[in-house]
XYZ file of C-alpha atoms in Angstrom:
345
model
C 7.468 37.881 -18.142
C 9.801 39.824 -20.400
C 10.383 38.180 -23.770
C 13.373 38.943 -25.962
C 11.588 38.287 -29.244
C 13.433 35.169 -30.324
C 10.402 32.913 -30.190
C 7.870 32.263 -32.915
C 4.742 34.328 -33.491
C 2.454 34.389 -30.499
C 5.323 34.079 -28.045
C 5.958 30.349 -28.470
C 9.553 29.295 -29.035
C 10.624 27.414 -32.141
C 10.743 23.593 -31.928
C 14.056 21.901 -31.276
C 16.255 20.252 -33.913
C 14.494 17.616 -35.993
C 11.097 19.001 -35.045
C 11.271 17.626 -31.491
C 9.791 19.519 -28.567
C 12.001 22.399 -27.463
C 13.940 21.813 -24.229
C 13.167 24.668 -21.859
C 15.828 25.595 -19.301
C 15.392 27.617 -16.110
C 18.074 29.732 -14.388
C 17.556 32.089 -11.488
C 19.586 34.374 -9.298
C 20.230 37.879 -8.006
C 22.298 38.947 -11.028
C 23.564 41.910 -9.057
C 26.354 43.846 -10.776
C 26.016 41.594 -13.827
C 29.464 40.548 -15.067
C 30.835 38.065 -17.574
C 30.656 35.285 -14.964
C 26.863 35.620 -14.973
C 26.858 35.787 -18.769
C 29.004 32.667 -19.018
C 26.623 30.768 -16.740
C 23.713 31.733 -18.980
C 25.680 30.837 -22.105
C 26.339 27.358 -20.720
C 22.731 26.954 -19.611
C 21.383 27.970 -23.035
C 23.647 25.370 -24.660
C 21.901 22.654 -22.603
C 18.525 23.342 -24.225
C 16.618 25.343 -26.808
C 14.929 28.097 -24.769
C 16.309 29.836 -21.686
C 14.111 31.457 -19.046
C 15.866 33.459 -16.322
C 14.221 34.332 -13.024
C 15.540 37.392 -11.192
C 14.932 37.934 -7.466
C 13.514 41.121 -5.985
C 15.455 43.564 -3.839
C 13.410 42.483 -0.826
C 14.244 38.785 -1.268
C 17.954 39.470 -1.750
C 18.103 41.742 1.304
C 16.402 39.033 3.377
C 18.694 36.161 2.389
C 22.004 37.843 1.490
C 22.108 41.566 2.201
C 21.483 44.776 0.260
C 21.931 44.523 -3.530
C 24.012 47.127 -5.375
C 21.576 47.472 -8.284
C 17.812 47.906 -8.091
C 15.582 45.111 -9.315
C 14.520 47.104 -12.370
C 18.172 47.644 -13.304
C 18.887 43.953 -12.817
C 15.887 42.874 -14.925
C 17.081 45.062 -17.779
C 20.682 43.855 -17.599
C 19.672 40.189 -17.744
C 17.304 40.916 -20.619
C 20.256 42.422 -22.545
C 22.313 39.195 -22.406
C 22.125 37.553 -25.809
C 21.600 33.976 -24.617
C 18.450 34.847 -22.630
C 15.064 34.250 -24.278
C 12.801 35.345 -21.439
C 13.116 37.087 -18.065
C 10.818 36.413 -15.106
C 10.832 39.309 -12.610
C 10.297 38.634 -8.896
C 11.320 34.976 -9.114
C 11.204 33.045 -5.803
C 14.530 32.833 -3.975
C 14.039 29.088 -3.403
C 13.715 27.138 -6.654
C 10.856 24.634 -6.491
C 9.260 22.087 -8.793
C 6.189 24.334 -8.816
C 8.232 27.112 -10.418
C 9.705 24.804 -13.072
C 6.253 23.432 -13.895
C 4.688 26.910 -14.003
C 7.063 27.925 -16.805
C 7.088 24.465 -18.416
C 10.828 24.038 -17.829
C 12.476 20.642 -18.023
C 15.228 21.433 -15.516
C 17.153 24.293 -13.924
C 20.853 25.098 -14.233
C 23.174 26.608 -11.646
C 26.912 26.994 -11.224
C 28.980 24.552 -9.176
C 28.939 26.831 -6.145
C 26.084 26.933 -3.646
C 23.217 29.308 -2.863
C 21.738 29.273 0.635
C 18.652 30.753 2.277
C 18.828 32.978 5.344
C 18.581 29.842 7.523
C 21.362 28.022 5.658
C 19.342 25.671 3.419
C 20.296 24.838 -0.160
C 17.891 26.780 -2.396
C 18.006 23.994 -5.015
C 17.434 21.072 -2.642
C 13.958 20.194 -3.952
C 14.831 20.194 -7.667
C 18.050 18.283 -6.997
C 16.145 15.513 -5.242
C 13.705 15.341 -8.155
C 16.508 14.979 -10.706
C 15.644 18.251 -12.436
C 18.897 20.051 -11.698
C 21.929 20.491 -13.937
C 25.238 22.053 -13.047
C 27.584 24.221 -15.112
C 31.101 25.363 -14.359
C 31.493 28.553 -12.357
C 33.619 31.085 -14.222
C 37.063 31.300 -12.659
C 38.542 34.649 -11.788
C 35.424 36.768 -11.296
C 32.943 37.451 -8.524
C 30.816 40.313 -7.308
C 32.907 40.209 -4.132
C 36.051 40.821 -6.162
C 34.533 43.731 -8.092
C 33.324 45.383 -4.884
C 36.809 44.973 -3.418
C 38.397 46.659 -6.434
C 36.130 49.667 -5.977
C 36.814 50.006 -2.272
C 40.583 49.745 -2.507
C 42.133 52.459 -4.684
C 44.774 50.437 -6.516
C 45.619 49.651 -10.120
C 46.803 46.109 -9.351
C 43.594 44.577 -10.684
C 44.179 45.907 -14.213
C 47.976 45.871 -14.211
C 50.063 43.263 -16.002
C 52.396 43.260 -13.013
C 51.984 40.979 -10.041
C 49.445 42.102 -7.462
C 50.833 44.592 -4.971
C 51.222 43.350 -1.397
C 48.569 45.876 -0.323
C 45.992 44.550 -2.777
C 46.849 40.936 -2.006
C 46.378 41.538 1.732
C 43.068 43.256 1.094
C 41.959 40.591 -1.370
C 42.679 37.893 1.202
C 40.653 39.624 3.928
C 37.778 41.395 2.164
C 34.509 40.128 3.571
C 36.259 37.170 5.186
C 34.505 35.693 8.184
C 36.428 34.338 11.179
C 37.678 30.880 10.319
C 37.103 31.427 6.515
C 37.887 30.654 3.551
C 35.435 28.665 1.483
C 35.817 27.685 -2.196
C 33.309 30.236 -3.530
C 33.390 33.507 -1.582
C 36.416 35.683 -2.074
C 38.665 37.388 -4.548
C 40.416 35.766 -7.489
C 42.220 37.036 -10.540
C 40.824 36.815 -14.081
C 42.134 34.063 -16.324
C 42.906 35.907 -19.534
C 42.268 33.348 -22.252
C 41.355 33.805 -25.884
C 39.086 30.750 -25.599
C 36.593 32.702 -23.483
C 36.499 35.517 -26.031
C 35.839 33.011 -28.837
C 33.000 31.473 -26.801
C 31.367 34.874 -26.348
C 31.895 36.212 -29.872
C 29.318 35.503 -32.587
C 31.823 35.453 -35.429
C 29.297 37.274 -37.631
C 30.737 39.417 -40.417
C 28.976 42.495 -41.866
C 26.656 41.577 -44.740
C 25.889 43.522 -47.956
C 23.369 46.278 -47.245
C 24.228 46.576 -43.562
C 25.323 49.922 -42.144
C 28.581 49.627 -40.217
C 28.574 51.819 -37.095
C 31.657 52.225 -34.935
C 31.448 53.158 -31.244
C 34.260 53.409 -28.708
C 34.517 53.706 -24.953
C 35.710 52.149 -21.715
C 32.485 50.160 -21.107
C 33.642 49.663 -17.524
C 31.308 47.765 -15.157
C 28.969 47.212 -18.102
C 25.589 48.554 -16.958
C 22.198 49.745 -18.214
C 23.648 53.090 -19.277
C 25.789 51.192 -21.773
C 22.823 49.026 -22.807
C 20.616 52.072 -23.407
C 23.380 53.692 -25.457
C 23.885 50.619 -27.668
C 20.127 50.272 -28.168
C 19.983 53.854 -29.456
C 22.955 53.226 -31.743
C 21.191 50.122 -33.071
C 18.211 52.268 -34.069
C 20.347 54.624 -36.168
C 20.088 52.340 -39.206
C 17.608 49.860 -40.641
C 20.241 47.119 -40.795
C 23.038 48.102 -38.407
C 26.317 46.284 -37.822
C 27.906 47.718 -34.688
C 31.629 47.578 -34.013
C 32.527 48.471 -30.414
C 36.053 49.649 -29.723
C 37.379 49.374 -26.154
C 40.100 51.640 -24.803
C 43.233 50.133 -23.275
C 43.419 50.044 -19.469
C 46.251 52.591 -19.448
C 44.251 54.965 -21.651
C 41.196 54.766 -19.379
C 43.336 55.343 -16.307
C 45.045 58.324 -17.953
C 41.729 60.135 -18.358
C 39.783 58.785 -15.371
C 42.562 58.345 -12.793
C 42.106 56.666 -9.377
C 41.638 52.900 -9.726
C 39.825 53.029 -13.076
C 39.082 50.953 -15.001
C 37.551 48.632 -12.404
C 37.524 45.823 -14.991
C 40.549 45.128 -17.150
C 40.404 45.080 -20.951
C 39.694 41.356 -21.292
C 36.888 41.496 -18.752
C 35.329 44.544 -20.405
C 35.553 42.827 -23.791
C 33.559 39.824 -22.559
C 30.933 42.086 -20.995
C 30.333 43.902 -24.285
C 30.324 40.680 -26.332
C 27.632 39.224 -24.076
C 25.261 42.074 -24.943
C 22.737 41.444 -27.758
C 23.157 44.579 -29.188
C 34.199 57.081 -36.671
C 34.722 60.536 -35.930
C 36.634 61.645 -39.036
C 35.145 62.724 -42.383
C 32.163 64.338 -40.728
C 30.331 61.105 -39.878
C 30.630 61.428 -36.100
C 27.428 61.558 -34.032
C 27.086 61.934 -30.288
C 24.397 59.791 -28.679
C 22.887 60.463 -25.252
C 22.029 57.135 -23.613
C 19.175 58.724 -21.668
C 20.304 56.904 -18.523
C 21.802 58.671 -15.507
C 23.644 55.543 -14.335
C 27.421 55.788 -14.705
C 30.424 53.790 -13.526
C 31.201 56.600 -11.071
C 27.707 56.345 -9.583
C 28.051 52.574 -9.150
C 31.350 53.040 -7.328
C 29.736 55.690 -5.130
C 26.949 53.274 -4.190
C 29.563 50.775 -3.041
C 31.619 53.288 -1.063
C 28.527 54.754 0.628
C 27.462 51.303 1.848
C 30.918 49.849 2.417
C 30.287 48.395 5.873
C 27.027 46.791 4.743
C 28.703 45.039 1.815
C 31.592 43.815 3.945
C 29.092 42.464 6.495
C 27.101 40.845 3.670
C 30.160 38.991 2.393
C 31.119 37.828 5.889
C 27.585 36.562 6.528
C 27.483 34.776 3.165
C 30.795 33.040 3.757
C 29.843 31.998 7.307
C 26.667 30.317 6.009
C 28.555 28.529 3.250
C 31.237 27.251 5.634
C 28.571 25.992 8.060
C 26.817 24.198 5.189
C 30.072 22.580 4.039
C 30.913 21.445 7.557
C 27.432 19.936 8.028
C 27.760 18.110 4.700
C 31.205 16.823 5.716
C 29.901 15.518 9.048
C 26.907 13.914 7.334
C 29.190 12.115 4.887
C 31.432 10.908 7.742
C 28.550 9.252 9.632
C 27.951 5.505 9.258
C 25.130 4.820 6.796
C 22.718 3.645 9.489
C 23.068 6.851 11.493
C 22.348 9.306 8.688
C 19.067 11.210 8.496
C 16.319 9.098 7.017
C 18.160 5.783 7.528
C 16.651 4.827 10.883
């Protein structure tokens, strides 16, 4: 287990309000290409209890049930650990969530978004905990998905970060990327980000710099927020005993001017939420350059996607086919007379 240091001495979390026993919440997932949709799920889950434990699946498990992940398991562990609402990370968590897992980590219930996660044979991975009444659901974040981000990288267009309406080329691609024959289901696919100030308020801490704190300003694109960014911010945090870090994000047009192609992959609002979810000036001679120590860059992430394009398209088609089959089976089950349903004989 990887603890984030928010618990009491000895690794035990603080009691809940009024001295009651702390409510422990479990989340699990692939958390591949961690984006603000993942962060928002974890924010909602943390709000349901007092201590959040997040299980992250291995590369082997993801490849078996879904297809090849973009990020390695070590990269994914570190990214989840960096999200400020997470108290503890469990590496190599089982792909199927069982009561045994919840009991092992003394969790009261697990939380998942209102989409569905299926095994390689099409079974709901949360079936057991749902039947036991130890499952809670949170709202899936509209306008973001790993599928969408992969699509933006594969199609060289600026429509995803432009204030103008999507180009016909991008819309056609968005409607077909990873789509299986007979698709579309409610969860797999491409959607556009809902740019609302409410989401930014939910992610922001609202904390102002306090007397004695050292204010440090950093600026960048922070596109596809990844462990290179996390490592950089951790090093910045260590520059002062009591740091207060202000992160400036460049406008989409500015990033595109210097980077070209279809950069930034994420628009300004999306990049803002990614930075705010993390727990962590040049003039007058106070500028310092910090080497993150990580060789992972946005360009390298894009290259991973392009190199394995066919695999990722096949992965999305396979995922959608399973989800559609599950929905159809559920629809047929609901349409059967009560006496004919499984377990009613």
